[in-house]
Every structure is written in structure tokens, then in C-alpha cells.
């Protein structure tokens, strides 16, 4: 018999009947309990800290999330997605029954909050249905992937975060342009509605077959002429005139919108307007328009684009008599390279009286800003009149801080006029032009410029000519030449302006079509001399050429009368290229067709690019293989002949 019975306290850990697993479960339960208590604590703190408004917002969000998860899982199994586990434990009452009870008691004390909760539960809370639907989708996709133990924040659970759409915020002048009507035909404006036009100018307009103004002209000409009412020196209210940017569709008549207001009666013969264009062909075209409207006046237009020798251009700019320089030009049309040459070599180009700086195809000209042509022009503008021996009536000082002294002498302002069918809306790019209180005229409604969510790189939205019908033609690489022959020989769509992506492709296609026979074709690329290019364009315009196969050399600005159809033999890579190419047809309010040959791999991206840019709709045009069959034998022979021709030319 034992005298003493020793009972030792073994404690929990010595309860060997409990398995290791169940011990860890107990520990986990303890930890969870502690976490919940912490959450409850922080919940009370948080609630007192938050303003009423913030709390309402949070509850609404929380309620939505809870509603979604409840639709997927039974209530007693509610789990939080990793990134939804609230740091401050605001929602702990939702995922554990006992806690819910105690929290509800606490909540019961706070009637105001309860009321809010009721509101979020109520049937009237349906406004965010669409949103909830989207959230649900995201949750469905990710549920189960990242669920975490209650109360713990899982680091790095990024995949559940909803992707935020980026909304563009533009400066007001870009976001709210003066709108130009897209429909040319039903918005023609008579000359008398635009005040301040010289009778000789109106006569010249009529002589050139212009009976009324197009919408872009009716809007922009008065805006430019506005400053002329104050003798060209100052703008409205005595301020420097605002710079003007115009973004209107191809063929909408932008050229006349800057040509007409610049043709003012002169006081002294000095260069008052300088138009800068990216290519020789465009400079030539614009120079021709200026010349045709200066007929009957003493105004003189000079072109600096390398068509003539440097010396000849120099001679046309100014002359020296009795030791004095005398300007011979009122208007200068130039390409940037040649212009900078004349400025740097001091060839007699004086910009002292420059009043209008016209930048046509402005987006392309911004791209060539690395040549720093604009800074050279600006330097030349301020250099001329600011010297001590300056004889100018109007002294010019470079723009700086406005002081009483700086405003005292009358300043001859330089007004920049920018034109393009695809003017960039990128403020950073436009900023390079140093615009002064710019004003935008655009045919793109303002809502596209302000709140268009952008999910891709393609940020710009453009306008397409109204008379244009766009098609794409699914095809294979080897059928492309047959298709173009089919368009001319069977569909009788000539004259066709056909674009390729390289001068090699243009040349090859030209040779092939020539060898095939039956089509008057020509090519247009840098393979030709400027003289040959000019001749080719003229013949195409005269209808002597049925098919003009061109690189992008003819894509921008070129105004060829009567192009019924544009074919993108090679799909353009960029939307701007596409817009300018197809803009060679459907000009001046006329109808036109644009076809783009697309390989299967190109279809998706190309169509997306076009739709995002604001195309009213591009239709599918299928050419049945049997329609091409009758040309196939001859085509195979031609390919053989072409191979021989190319072999010979390579020798
Ligand atoms: N008021 C008018 N009445 C009739 N024809 C006009 C009028 N204004 C311009 N045109 C004609 O419309 C055609 C297109 O004009 P213009 O070349 O100025 O277009 P654009 O807007 O500069 O095009 P792009 O963006 O392609 O350079 C030209 O042939 C021009 O003569």
C-alpha cells in the first residue's frame, strides 16, 4: 500500500494522447483567434478614425465583394482572396460565424452604421451592376488560386487587382476644339459670309473654279484674318495673335485655308509668309496654288526646295542696288533642308517682316524637328530686327517675361499656322513648336479627345473623308499581283493609285504588270528623278496612266484630280500612313474607294488599328478564286519572264 500518491501535472504538452497534427491545429486555432481579436480592435479604431463618407464608400465596396463571394461559396466557407484580405480587418465579421455575432452586437450599438449597411443591402443598390458583373468575372478567374488563411495579408497577390483604364487628360485647347463640319457638300459657305476678302481674290477664286468655301476654309480664314483688322500687328484685345492648329480630313481644302488669308495687300515688299512643307513635290504643289491666287496682284511667290540651283533661288529672293538689299519675295514656300541652307548661308532671305509661319503636314514636320529647322527660323526671325543698325519700323524682341518696357514698342508678331489631316494630340510633341495660346480647329468631336480610354499605344483618333468607302481584301502573297490586274482589267476601277511598302516592290510590280500587258502602268518612287516624278504625276492626272504604283512618296498631301481608287498592295504599318494613302481619293467631297490587301496574319491587327483610329467601317471584299482563273496561265508565264528580266538587270 502506498503512503503517498504523487499526482504530477503534465500540462497540455504532456498530453501524449493528442497527436502532433491535432496539436498544431489547436495552435493554429489559437493564432487565428488572436488575429481576429486584433482585427476587431483595429476595426473599432479604424471606424472612429474614418470620416462618415469614407466609411460608406468602404462598406459599399466591401458589401459588393462579399456578395460576389457569397454567390460562389456557401457562407460558412467564405474565404478572402489574397489581395482582398483587409489590412485593418474591416470585414472579419463576414468570414467567421462567432465573430460575426460579436461584431454585430458591437454594430448594433452603432445605429448609424447599421443603417448604412441596410442601405447597401437594399434593392436600390443596383447602380453598379455592370461593375459587379465585371468584378465577378475577375474573381471567378482567380478564385482558389490565392486564397489565404483568414486575417493574414499575403504579400504579392497582384494578379487579382483589376486593371485600371487610363483616361487621357488633355489641355483645354486640345480637348475642346472649334469643330469643323466633316460633310463638305452640305456645309458650303458663300464668299460674302467671310468678311475682309479682297475683290481681286474673290475674282481669282472664281477663275479657279471655286464657287463657295469648304467648311475648313469658312472656319479658319476668318480666324486668321481676325488679326488683320488691327493692321496685322496685334490680335484681338491688343494681344499677340493666337497660333492656329487645324486638323481636318484629307482633301478637305486645308491648302486654301492658309493661302487665302496670307494674300493681303502689301505695305513693303518683304517676306511676310513662309510655308514649310516636308517634300519637294508638296512644296511645288503649294507654290502653284499660291501663284495661281496671286495673279493680277504684285505679290511674288518664291520656292526654296532645290528645284533650281542655290544661286538661282538666291537671286529670286533679293537684289542689291546702291548697297541696299531689296527683297523680291512676299511669300516663300520651302522644304526644311533648303530653308536652313538659305538661312545659314545668308543668301538674302530676310525674315525680319515675317508675319505667318505656315507648317503644313505639321505632324510630319514635328517628326523632322531633329533637323532643328524651326529653331533656325525663329533665330532668323529675331536676329534680323534686333541689331543696333536695324532699320525696321517694328523692332522685334524674343519672347520673354512681359514687362511694361517689353510691351512698349510695337511688336510684329509671328503667327504659326499648323495644318494636317493627322495632327498629333500629343501635347509633348506639340510643345516642341513653341505655340502661343494655340487654338485648335478640328473635325473630331471633343468627346473623342477628352475621355477616350486608351488601352493601347494608339492614342490618336482621326477623321476620314466622308465620301470614302473602305474595303479589305483577304489574300495570299502570290495572288496579290493577280488581284491588282483583276481590279483594272475586270472590275475597270482605273485610275488606281497603288501603294507598296518599298521602292523594290513598286519596281517589281511595275515590271510584272508591264510584262503581263494590257495595262498602262507607271511607277513613282525615289528611283525616279524629280523631273520624272513630276512628269509621271502629270500624266496620271491627265488619265494617260491607268495604274500608278507608288511608294509612300505620293502618300501625303499630293492632290491628284480624279483618283477613283486607292489600293494598299502592301498593308501600311502605321495608321497615319493608311489615312494619308487612302486620302488620295474621295477628295473635295467626292466619292472614292480604298482597298487594302491583307494576308491572313495581318487581318486582326490591321482591322483593330483602323477601327481604333475612328474608321466609320471597313468592309470585307472577297475576290473568288474562279474570277482570277482566266488570268492564271498568262500570269505564270509572266512570272517566268520577270525572273529573266530581273536576272539580266542584275548582271
Ligand atoms: N472651296 C472649294 N471649292 C472647290 N474645290 C476646292 C475648294 N477648296 C479646295 N478645293 C479642292 O479640293 C482639293 C483638295 O484640297 P487640298 O489639297 O487643299 O486638301 P487638303 O485638306 O490639304 O488635303 P491633304 O490633307 O491630303 O493635304 C483640291 O483639288 C482643291 O482644289
XYZ file of C-alpha atoms and ligand atoms in Angstrom:
682
model
C 0.000 0.000 0.000
C 1.479 3.288 -0.903
C 1.538 6.055 1.702
C 1.600 8.839 -0.768
C 0.057 9.293 -4.139
C 2.026 11.694 -6.244
C -0.022 13.276 -8.958
C 2.141 15.164 -11.413
C 0.653 17.888 -13.594
C 1.733 17.034 -17.095
C 0.332 20.126 -18.779
C -1.041 20.272 -22.257
C 2.200 19.335 -23.887
C 2.424 16.163 -21.900
C -0.975 15.039 -23.052
C 0.503 12.346 -25.239
C -2.886 11.158 -26.235
C -3.129 14.243 -28.508
C -1.489 13.655 -31.863
C 1.040 16.084 -33.302
C -1.396 17.098 -36.033
C -4.198 17.992 -33.668
C -1.735 19.989 -31.542
C -0.768 22.105 -34.493
C -4.451 22.563 -35.278
C -5.021 23.812 -31.752
C -2.087 26.179 -32.091
C -3.409 27.447 -35.421
C -6.852 27.977 -33.905
C -5.254 29.969 -31.094
C -3.331 32.115 -33.525
C -6.427 32.698 -35.602
C -8.336 33.676 -32.508
C -5.629 36.195 -31.605
C -5.641 37.579 -35.116
C -9.392 38.016 -35.022
C -9.155 39.868 -31.748
C -6.546 42.151 -33.247
C -8.792 42.711 -36.229
C -11.705 43.592 -34.003
C -9.502 46.024 -32.131
C -8.248 47.750 -35.234
C -11.778 47.748 -36.608
C -13.001 49.845 -33.722
C -10.012 52.187 -34.079
C -10.450 52.480 -37.772
C -14.153 53.183 -37.515
C -13.580 56.071 -35.187
C -10.858 57.463 -37.434
C -12.674 57.300 -40.680
C -14.969 60.047 -41.746
C -18.577 59.103 -42.420
C -18.145 59.416 -46.142
C -15.084 57.184 -46.321
C -16.803 54.554 -44.242
C -19.809 54.486 -46.523
C -17.590 54.009 -49.546
C -15.675 51.214 -47.902
C -18.804 49.446 -46.786
C -20.280 49.600 -50.242
C -17.146 48.101 -51.765
C -16.933 45.508 -49.035
C -20.563 44.560 -49.464
C -20.092 44.059 -53.206
C -17.134 41.814 -52.686
C -18.909 39.811 -50.038
C -21.955 39.452 -52.249
C -19.794 38.111 -55.033
C -18.031 35.583 -52.878
C -21.341 34.502 -51.376
C -22.583 33.650 -54.836
C -19.672 31.291 -55.259
C -19.265 29.644 -51.876
C -21.515 28.643 -49.006
C -21.450 31.230 -46.196
C -19.574 29.126 -43.678
C -16.735 28.589 -46.124
C -16.262 32.188 -47.083
C -12.644 32.906 -47.801
C -10.905 36.068 -48.871
C -8.848 36.367 -51.974
C -5.282 37.187 -51.073
C -5.421 40.854 -52.074
C -8.844 41.356 -50.605
C -7.857 40.415 -47.062
C -8.330 43.754 -45.358
C -5.336 45.044 -43.519
C -7.416 46.638 -40.839
C -9.790 43.694 -40.522
C -12.851 45.638 -41.560
C -14.531 42.519 -42.860
C -13.703 39.976 -40.228
C -17.407 39.726 -39.341
C -18.063 38.246 -42.743
C -15.961 35.169 -42.702
C -16.449 33.633 -39.285
C -19.764 32.995 -37.617
C -18.898 33.599 -33.937
C -17.027 36.770 -34.770
C -19.925 37.881 -36.883
C -22.168 37.539 -33.851
C -19.978 39.604 -31.570
C -19.295 42.204 -34.210
C -22.956 42.512 -34.932
C -23.533 43.238 -31.271
C -20.998 45.999 -31.475
C -22.560 47.203 -34.628
C -25.910 47.164 -33.007
C -24.617 49.854 -30.715
C -23.826 51.964 -33.718
C -27.226 52.550 -35.285
C -25.937 54.897 -37.911
C -23.595 52.328 -39.285
C -26.283 49.660 -39.246
C -28.475 51.916 -41.289
C -25.721 52.304 -43.855
C -25.306 48.568 -44.046
C -29.014 48.162 -44.617
C -28.802 50.620 -47.424
C -26.055 48.702 -49.149
C -28.063 45.500 -48.749
C -31.230 47.055 -50.046
C -32.659 46.550 -53.529
C -31.994 50.160 -54.500
C -28.249 49.436 -54.602
C -28.248 48.298 -58.204
C -26.375 51.100 -59.816
C -23.112 49.231 -60.003
C -24.481 46.056 -61.562
C -22.329 46.237 -64.599
C -19.291 46.876 -62.476
C -20.145 43.996 -60.162
C -20.505 41.738 -63.149
C -17.005 42.604 -64.227
C -15.625 42.161 -60.719
C -17.340 38.790 -60.543
C -15.632 37.701 -63.698
C -12.256 38.636 -62.344
C -12.993 36.842 -59.101
C -14.139 33.712 -60.897
C -10.963 33.646 -62.887
C -8.728 33.893 -59.875
C -10.709 32.192 -57.103
C -8.934 29.354 -55.418
C -5.564 30.472 -56.675
C -4.557 32.765 -53.891
C -6.926 32.145 -51.010
C -5.126 32.760 -47.735
C -5.737 31.943 -44.075
C -8.101 34.467 -42.591
C -6.601 37.605 -41.209
C -3.230 37.407 -42.914
C -2.073 39.663 -45.623
C -0.485 37.760 -48.449
C 2.322 39.706 -49.970
C 2.490 39.995 -53.716
C -1.043 38.803 -54.675
C -1.010 41.153 -57.624
C -2.897 39.083 -60.136
C -6.266 39.857 -58.630
C -6.021 43.603 -58.935
C -8.455 44.938 -61.536
C -6.702 46.658 -64.431
C -7.390 50.360 -64.363
C -8.309 52.042 -67.620
C -6.244 55.080 -68.403
C -8.156 58.204 -69.300
C -6.396 60.913 -71.197
C -6.382 64.377 -69.797
C -5.600 66.947 -72.455
C -5.025 70.669 -72.198
C -8.248 72.546 -72.766
C -7.303 73.884 -76.191
C -6.765 70.324 -77.423
C -9.754 68.884 -75.616
C -12.243 71.485 -76.800
C -11.528 72.404 -80.391
C -13.653 74.587 -82.646
C -15.462 71.970 -84.664
C -15.258 71.825 -88.454
C -18.077 70.075 -90.302
C -16.972 66.828 -91.905
C -19.672 66.862 -94.519
C -18.318 69.222 -97.156
C -21.181 69.204 -99.637
C -23.935 70.217 -97.268
C -21.848 72.831 -95.458
C -20.563 75.044 -98.253
C -20.258 78.718 -97.310
C -20.636 81.629 -99.780
C -17.740 84.075 -100.150
C -19.714 87.015 -98.780
C -20.066 85.216 -95.442
C -16.314 85.633 -94.912
C -15.598 89.352 -94.461
C -12.318 91.045 -95.358
C -11.624 89.339 -98.683
C -10.090 91.476 -101.423
C -12.313 91.664 -104.545
C -9.357 90.568 -106.721
C -9.004 87.487 -104.557
C -12.667 86.618 -104.937
C -12.234 87.011 -108.696
C -9.228 84.679 -108.670
C -11.175 82.138 -106.647
C -13.958 82.153 -109.195
C -11.451 81.891 -112.043
C -10.059 78.796 -110.391
C -13.481 77.172 -110.239
C -14.041 77.852 -106.536
C -17.636 78.945 -106.017
C -18.016 78.575 -102.283
C -15.816 77.898 -99.290
C -15.435 74.446 -97.795
C -16.162 74.190 -94.023
C -12.487 74.240 -93.011
C -11.953 77.424 -95.032
C -15.076 79.095 -93.659
C -13.851 78.469 -90.092
C -10.129 79.064 -90.382
C -9.877 82.018 -92.813
C -11.845 84.419 -90.549
C -9.803 83.302 -87.540
C -6.563 84.186 -89.333
C -7.980 87.378 -90.777
C -9.144 88.462 -87.318
C -5.709 89.887 -86.569
C -5.616 91.672 -89.945
C -8.320 94.017 -88.698
C -5.696 95.535 -86.377
C -3.268 96.061 -89.251
C -1.719 92.595 -88.863
C 0.184 93.706 -85.816
C -1.889 92.535 -82.934
C -4.656 90.099 -82.250
C -7.998 90.556 -80.548
C -7.865 92.768 -77.465
C -4.428 94.060 -78.375
C -2.709 90.757 -77.662
C -0.348 88.819 -79.853
C -2.497 86.712 -82.188
C -3.025 83.143 -81.145
C -1.332 80.370 -83.105
C -3.701 78.201 -85.063
C -3.740 74.415 -85.455
C -6.020 72.728 -87.968
C -6.799 69.031 -88.043
C -9.192 68.214 -90.876
C -9.594 65.218 -93.176
C -7.524 64.677 -96.287
C -8.890 66.542 -99.292
C -10.974 68.907 -97.165
C -9.331 72.029 -98.615
C -6.770 72.938 -95.962
C -4.409 74.491 -98.526
C -6.756 77.332 -99.421
C -7.453 77.837 -95.719
C -3.928 79.173 -95.305
C -3.304 80.522 -98.812
C -6.225 82.977 -98.850
C -5.684 84.897 -95.595
C -1.998 85.308 -96.340
C -2.659 87.094 -99.634
C -3.040 90.560 -98.162
C -2.168 93.805 -99.824
C 1.397 94.590 -99.005
C 2.895 97.662 -97.344
C 6.517 96.883 -98.113
C 7.901 94.061 -100.206
C 9.372 91.720 -97.603
C 8.829 88.057 -96.840
C 5.619 88.114 -94.852
C 4.663 84.448 -95.152
C 6.790 81.341 -95.054
C 5.218 77.954 -95.771
C 7.298 74.915 -94.854
C 6.461 71.503 -96.342
C 8.160 68.141 -95.949
C 8.825 67.263 -99.617
C 9.741 68.900 -102.895
C 6.548 67.697 -104.555
C 4.375 69.206 -101.850
C 6.301 72.477 -101.884
C 5.811 72.621 -105.617
C 2.096 71.928 -105.300
C 1.549 74.608 -102.659
C 3.690 77.090 -104.560
C 1.459 76.504 -107.585
C -1.657 77.292 -105.544
C -0.090 80.491 -104.155
C 0.953 81.558 -107.639
C -2.481 80.966 -109.141
C -4.109 83.170 -106.495
C -1.559 85.975 -106.710
C -2.354 86.513 -110.367
C -3.351 90.110 -111.009
C -1.558 91.282 -107.856
C 2.032 92.426 -107.371
C 2.716 89.733 -104.784
C 5.658 87.487 -105.566
C 5.982 83.832 -104.544
C 9.403 82.146 -104.352
C 10.106 78.459 -103.868
C 13.162 77.162 -101.997
C 13.004 73.407 -102.454
C 16.049 72.563 -104.521
C 14.209 72.516 -107.835
C 16.570 75.209 -109.041
C 20.228 75.793 -108.217
C 21.037 77.504 -104.939
C 22.292 80.593 -106.798
C 19.078 80.814 -108.828
C 16.984 80.580 -105.679
C 19.189 83.206 -104.045
C 18.710 85.546 -106.989
C 14.947 85.204 -106.746
C 14.973 86.190 -103.068
C 16.599 89.611 -103.163
C 18.755 92.037 -105.134
C 21.278 94.662 -104.145
C 21.002 98.166 -105.506
C 23.175 101.039 -104.363
C 24.468 98.933 -101.479
C 20.950 98.288 -100.237
C 19.257 94.874 -100.101
C 15.851 94.795 -101.693
C 13.533 91.887 -101.172
C 11.949 90.355 -104.249
C 9.694 87.936 -102.407
C 6.484 88.290 -100.446
C 5.773 84.622 -99.891
C 8.324 81.830 -99.583
C 7.458 78.157 -99.917
C 10.261 75.873 -98.751
C 11.380 72.455 -97.670
C 13.134 72.468 -94.271
C 16.589 71.419 -95.536
C 16.813 74.031 -98.259
C 15.384 76.685 -95.972
C 18.062 76.104 -93.345
C 20.701 76.247 -96.112
C 19.497 79.697 -97.130
C 19.360 80.937 -93.554
C 22.834 79.654 -92.697
C 24.485 80.845 -95.892
C 22.928 84.261 -95.502
C 21.683 84.086 -99.035
C 19.463 87.141 -98.839
C 16.495 85.501 -97.170
C 15.351 88.084 -94.649
C 12.656 87.087 -92.186
C 12.506 90.449 -90.438
C 8.927 91.065 -91.510
C 7.699 87.508 -91.281
C 4.119 87.529 -90.090
C 2.870 83.998 -90.878
C 4.806 80.798 -90.425
C 2.777 78.041 -92.074
C 3.659 74.462 -91.202
C 1.779 72.098 -93.496
C 1.710 68.350 -92.786
C 2.571 69.521 -89.290
C 2.792 66.102 -87.652
C 5.373 65.014 -90.199
C 7.225 68.291 -89.721
C 7.298 67.720 -85.959
C 8.933 64.374 -86.648
C 11.662 66.193 -88.564
C 12.318 68.582 -85.683
C 15.635 66.865 -85.023
C 16.892 68.850 -88.014
C 16.220 71.883 -85.809
C 14.837 73.814 -88.748
C 12.303 75.605 -86.547
C 14.853 76.959 -84.106
C 16.875 78.231 -87.082
C 13.809 80.011 -88.449
C 12.992 81.526 -85.051
C 16.597 82.699 -84.682
C 16.445 84.280 -88.119
C 13.155 85.991 -87.302
C 14.523 87.666 -84.163
C 18.062 88.138 -85.390
C 17.132 90.415 -88.255
C 15.371 93.224 -86.480
C 17.148 93.272 -83.163
C 20.567 94.545 -84.242
C 21.646 98.093 -83.377
C 21.627 99.082 -87.055
C 18.190 97.648 -87.635
C 16.129 99.809 -89.916
C 12.885 98.039 -89.220
C 9.896 100.097 -88.181
C 8.822 97.350 -85.839
C 11.531 96.139 -83.522
C 11.261 92.513 -82.535
C 12.367 91.098 -79.238
C 12.472 87.433 -78.425
C 9.558 86.298 -76.264
C 10.449 86.712 -72.600
C 8.809 87.954 -69.416
C 6.155 90.559 -70.079
C 7.054 93.914 -68.574
C 5.828 97.432 -69.236
C 9.067 98.108 -71.112
C 8.858 94.956 -73.197
C 5.364 95.895 -74.325
C 6.096 99.491 -75.240
C 7.454 99.145 -78.798
C 5.002 97.776 -81.340
C 5.891 94.153 -81.975
C 5.463 92.454 -85.296
C 4.111 89.089 -84.178
C 4.857 85.806 -85.915
C 1.753 83.678 -86.025
C 2.188 79.945 -86.506
C -0.402 78.140 -88.602
C -0.306 74.350 -88.424
C -2.205 72.056 -90.776
C -2.551 68.290 -91.004
C -5.070 65.514 -91.516
C -3.383 63.614 -88.721
C -2.311 66.314 -86.319
C -0.923 64.742 -83.211
C -2.771 65.263 -79.942
C 0.353 64.556 -78.014
C 0.985 67.760 -76.054
C 4.634 66.833 -75.592
C 5.188 66.731 -79.330
C 3.224 69.908 -79.966
C 5.167 71.645 -77.255
C 8.275 71.464 -79.451
C 6.656 74.023 -81.735
C 6.541 76.686 -79.031
C 2.930 77.596 -79.769
C 1.458 80.804 -78.384
C -2.002 80.332 -76.838
C -2.902 77.897 -79.580
C -6.387 77.454 -80.916
C -7.426 74.152 -82.455
C -9.862 73.642 -85.313
C -10.761 70.016 -85.690
C -13.349 67.843 -87.330
C -13.042 65.352 -84.490
C -15.703 65.886 -81.832
C -14.304 66.916 -78.472
C -15.536 63.828 -76.589
C -13.050 61.723 -78.523
C -10.224 63.939 -77.463
C -11.046 64.146 -73.793
C -12.288 60.942 -72.320
C -11.335 58.239 -74.738
C -9.975 55.424 -72.588
C -6.733 54.239 -74.063
C -5.650 50.704 -73.535
C -3.202 50.572 -76.401
C -0.347 52.577 -77.775
C -2.683 54.003 -80.365
C -3.865 57.186 -78.720
C -4.940 59.287 -81.661
C -8.341 59.413 -83.252
C -8.701 60.750 -86.779
C -11.343 61.715 -89.206
C -11.901 60.017 -92.511
C -13.242 61.709 -95.640
C -16.973 61.309 -95.835
C -17.143 60.054 -99.425
C -14.682 57.264 -98.794
C -15.622 53.580 -98.707
C -13.019 51.271 -97.219
C -12.569 47.595 -98.034
C -10.067 44.944 -97.168
C -9.376 42.012 -99.430
C -8.162 38.797 -97.778
C -5.471 37.274 -99.995
C -2.278 35.292 -100.191
C 1.083 36.734 -101.137
C 1.277 35.170 -104.600
C -2.255 36.247 -105.551
C -1.653 39.957 -104.946
C -0.447 40.798 -108.485
C -3.392 38.879 -109.941
C -5.759 40.843 -107.742
C -4.476 44.193 -108.933
C -4.786 43.047 -112.557
C -8.308 41.842 -111.803
C -9.192 45.265 -110.371
C -8.088 47.011 -113.551
C -8.916 44.554 -116.305
C -12.147 43.067 -114.988
C -13.521 45.483 -112.412
C -12.485 48.515 -114.518
C -11.535 50.528 -111.475
C -8.823 52.668 -113.094
C -7.249 55.089 -112.488
C -5.793 53.265 -109.490
C -3.155 54.639 -107.189
C -1.467 51.591 -105.745
C 0.827 51.778 -102.694
C 3.600 49.387 -101.780
C 5.901 49.471 -98.771
C 9.186 49.731 -100.697
C 10.578 51.007 -103.949
C 11.789 47.461 -104.754
C 8.245 46.084 -104.524
C 6.953 49.004 -106.580
C 9.511 48.375 -109.292
C 8.929 44.625 -109.363
C 5.179 45.023 -109.569
C 5.559 47.643 -112.275
C 7.739 45.290 -114.363
C 5.291 42.431 -113.828
C 2.251 44.465 -114.900
C 4.136 45.766 -117.919
C 5.122 42.247 -118.954
C 1.579 40.975 -118.427
C 0.355 43.635 -120.861
C -2.939 45.387 -121.402
C -2.456 47.981 -118.667
C -0.862 51.453 -118.837
C 1.213 51.405 -115.688
C 3.908 53.608 -114.192
C 5.928 53.695 -111.027
C 6.536 56.572 -108.645
C 9.355 56.368 -106.166
C 12.782 57.725 -105.300
C 14.133 55.588 -108.156
C 12.926 58.375 -110.447
C 14.446 61.828 -110.733
C 12.336 64.784 -109.513
C 11.697 65.696 -113.156
C 10.483 62.179 -113.995
C 8.265 62.146 -110.938
C 6.692 65.444 -111.901
C 6.039 64.174 -115.432
C 4.556 60.913 -114.140
C 2.148 62.706 -111.813
C 1.038 64.962 -114.633
C 0.382 62.021 -116.950
C -1.500 60.183 -114.248
C -3.671 63.228 -113.652
C -4.283 63.524 -117.405
C -5.587 59.937 -117.442
C -2.698 58.574 -119.528
C -1.753 56.121 -116.794
C -4.266 53.548 -115.516
C -2.179 52.205 -112.679
C 0.344 54.251 -110.744
C 2.428 52.043 -108.478
C 3.947 54.176 -105.765
C 5.847 54.125 -102.527
C 4.709 56.438 -99.750
C 6.353 59.253 -101.713
C 2.877 60.010 -103.070
C 1.007 59.222 -99.881
C 0.944 62.641 -98.237
C -0.641 65.816 -99.412
C -0.394 65.111 -103.140
C -3.575 66.360 -104.772
C -4.263 64.358 -107.909
C -7.549 65.048 -109.536
C -9.780 62.103 -110.391
C -8.238 59.221 -108.438
C -11.209 56.863 -108.124
C -9.493 54.146 -106.234
C -6.549 53.609 -103.897
C -5.135 50.147 -103.372
C -2.858 49.278 -100.493
C -0.997 46.461 -102.209
C 1.073 46.222 -99.037
C -0.806 46.958 -95.844
C 0.584 50.103 -94.205
C 2.261 49.653 -90.858
C 1.032 52.852 -89.269
C -2.419 54.364 -89.101
C -1.186 57.775 -90.247
C 0.273 56.204 -93.375
C -3.051 54.495 -94.009
C -5.030 57.711 -93.597
C -2.806 59.697 -95.924
C -2.702 56.939 -98.557
C -6.455 56.426 -98.722
C -6.871 60.196 -98.610
C -5.596 60.444 -102.191
C -9.126 59.551 -103.226
C -12.503 60.880 -102.029
C -11.135 64.418 -102.100
C -13.070 67.681 -102.123
C -16.297 65.944 -101.077
C -16.186 63.397 -103.925
C -16.638 59.641 -103.596
C -13.744 57.198 -103.587
C -12.790 53.609 -102.893
C -9.910 52.255 -100.845
C -8.885 48.594 -100.872
C -6.266 47.025 -98.625
C -4.859 43.601 -99.473
C -4.430 41.679 -96.253
C -2.653 38.442 -95.577
C -4.357 36.260 -93.019
C -1.729 37.057 -90.359
C -2.225 40.777 -90.842
C -6.008 40.878 -90.597
C -6.558 41.088 -86.843
C -4.006 43.789 -86.064
C -4.761 45.861 -89.107
C -8.510 45.887 -88.589
C -8.071 46.741 -84.922
C -5.754 49.618 -85.815
C -8.217 51.037 -88.318
C -11.233 50.752 -86.034
C -9.379 52.323 -83.109
C -8.417 55.260 -85.297
C -12.096 56.035 -85.853
C -12.821 54.458 -89.225
C -16.567 54.524 -89.892
C -16.279 50.900 -91.046
C -14.090 48.773 -93.240
C -15.856 46.070 -95.215
C -14.637 42.698 -96.348
C -14.369 42.219 -100.115
C -13.809 38.661 -101.235
C -12.484 38.009 -104.717
C -13.438 34.483 -105.656
C -10.556 32.330 -106.960
C -12.550 31.474 -110.103
C -12.526 35.164 -111.038
C -8.751 35.065 -111.225
C -8.522 31.723 -113.007
C -8.682 33.066 -116.549
C -5.532 35.148 -115.933
C -3.514 32.471 -114.200
C -1.804 30.878 -117.225
C -0.642 34.204 -118.557
C 0.397 35.197 -115.044
C 2.617 32.109 -114.647
C 4.313 32.904 -117.977
C 4.801 36.492 -116.885
C 6.468 35.381 -113.668
C 8.962 33.409 -115.723
C 9.634 36.389 -117.959
C 10.017 38.607 -114.913
C 12.609 36.270 -113.417
C 14.627 36.553 -116.644
C 14.325 40.330 -116.753
C 15.476 40.639 -113.166
C 18.373 38.244 -113.821
C 19.517 40.316 -116.783
C 19.212 43.619 -114.914
C 21.282 42.197 -112.039
C 24.160 41.203 -114.350
N -13.859 75.726 -101.863
C -13.514 74.806 -102.726
N -14.318 74.509 -103.766
C -13.965 73.549 -104.651
N -12.837 72.851 -104.573
C -11.986 73.098 -103.572
C -12.290 74.096 -102.588
N -11.272 74.108 -101.717
C -10.380 73.179 -102.110
N -10.814 72.573 -103.215
C -10.135 71.488 -103.934
O -10.109 70.351 -103.082
C -8.948 69.591 -103.340
C -8.304 69.224 -102.021
O -7.821 70.380 -101.399
P -6.455 70.382 -100.572
O -5.346 69.800 -101.369
O -6.279 71.723 -100.032
O -6.835 69.352 -99.429
P -6.070 69.074 -98.057
O -7.056 69.207 -96.992
O -4.852 69.918 -97.987
O -5.679 67.548 -98.251
P -4.428 66.739 -97.668
O -4.639 66.593 -96.217
O -4.478 65.444 -98.385
O -3.210 67.535 -97.986
C -8.065 70.416 -104.225
O -8.118 69.896 -105.525
C -8.676 71.793 -104.202
O -8.542 72.477 -105.397
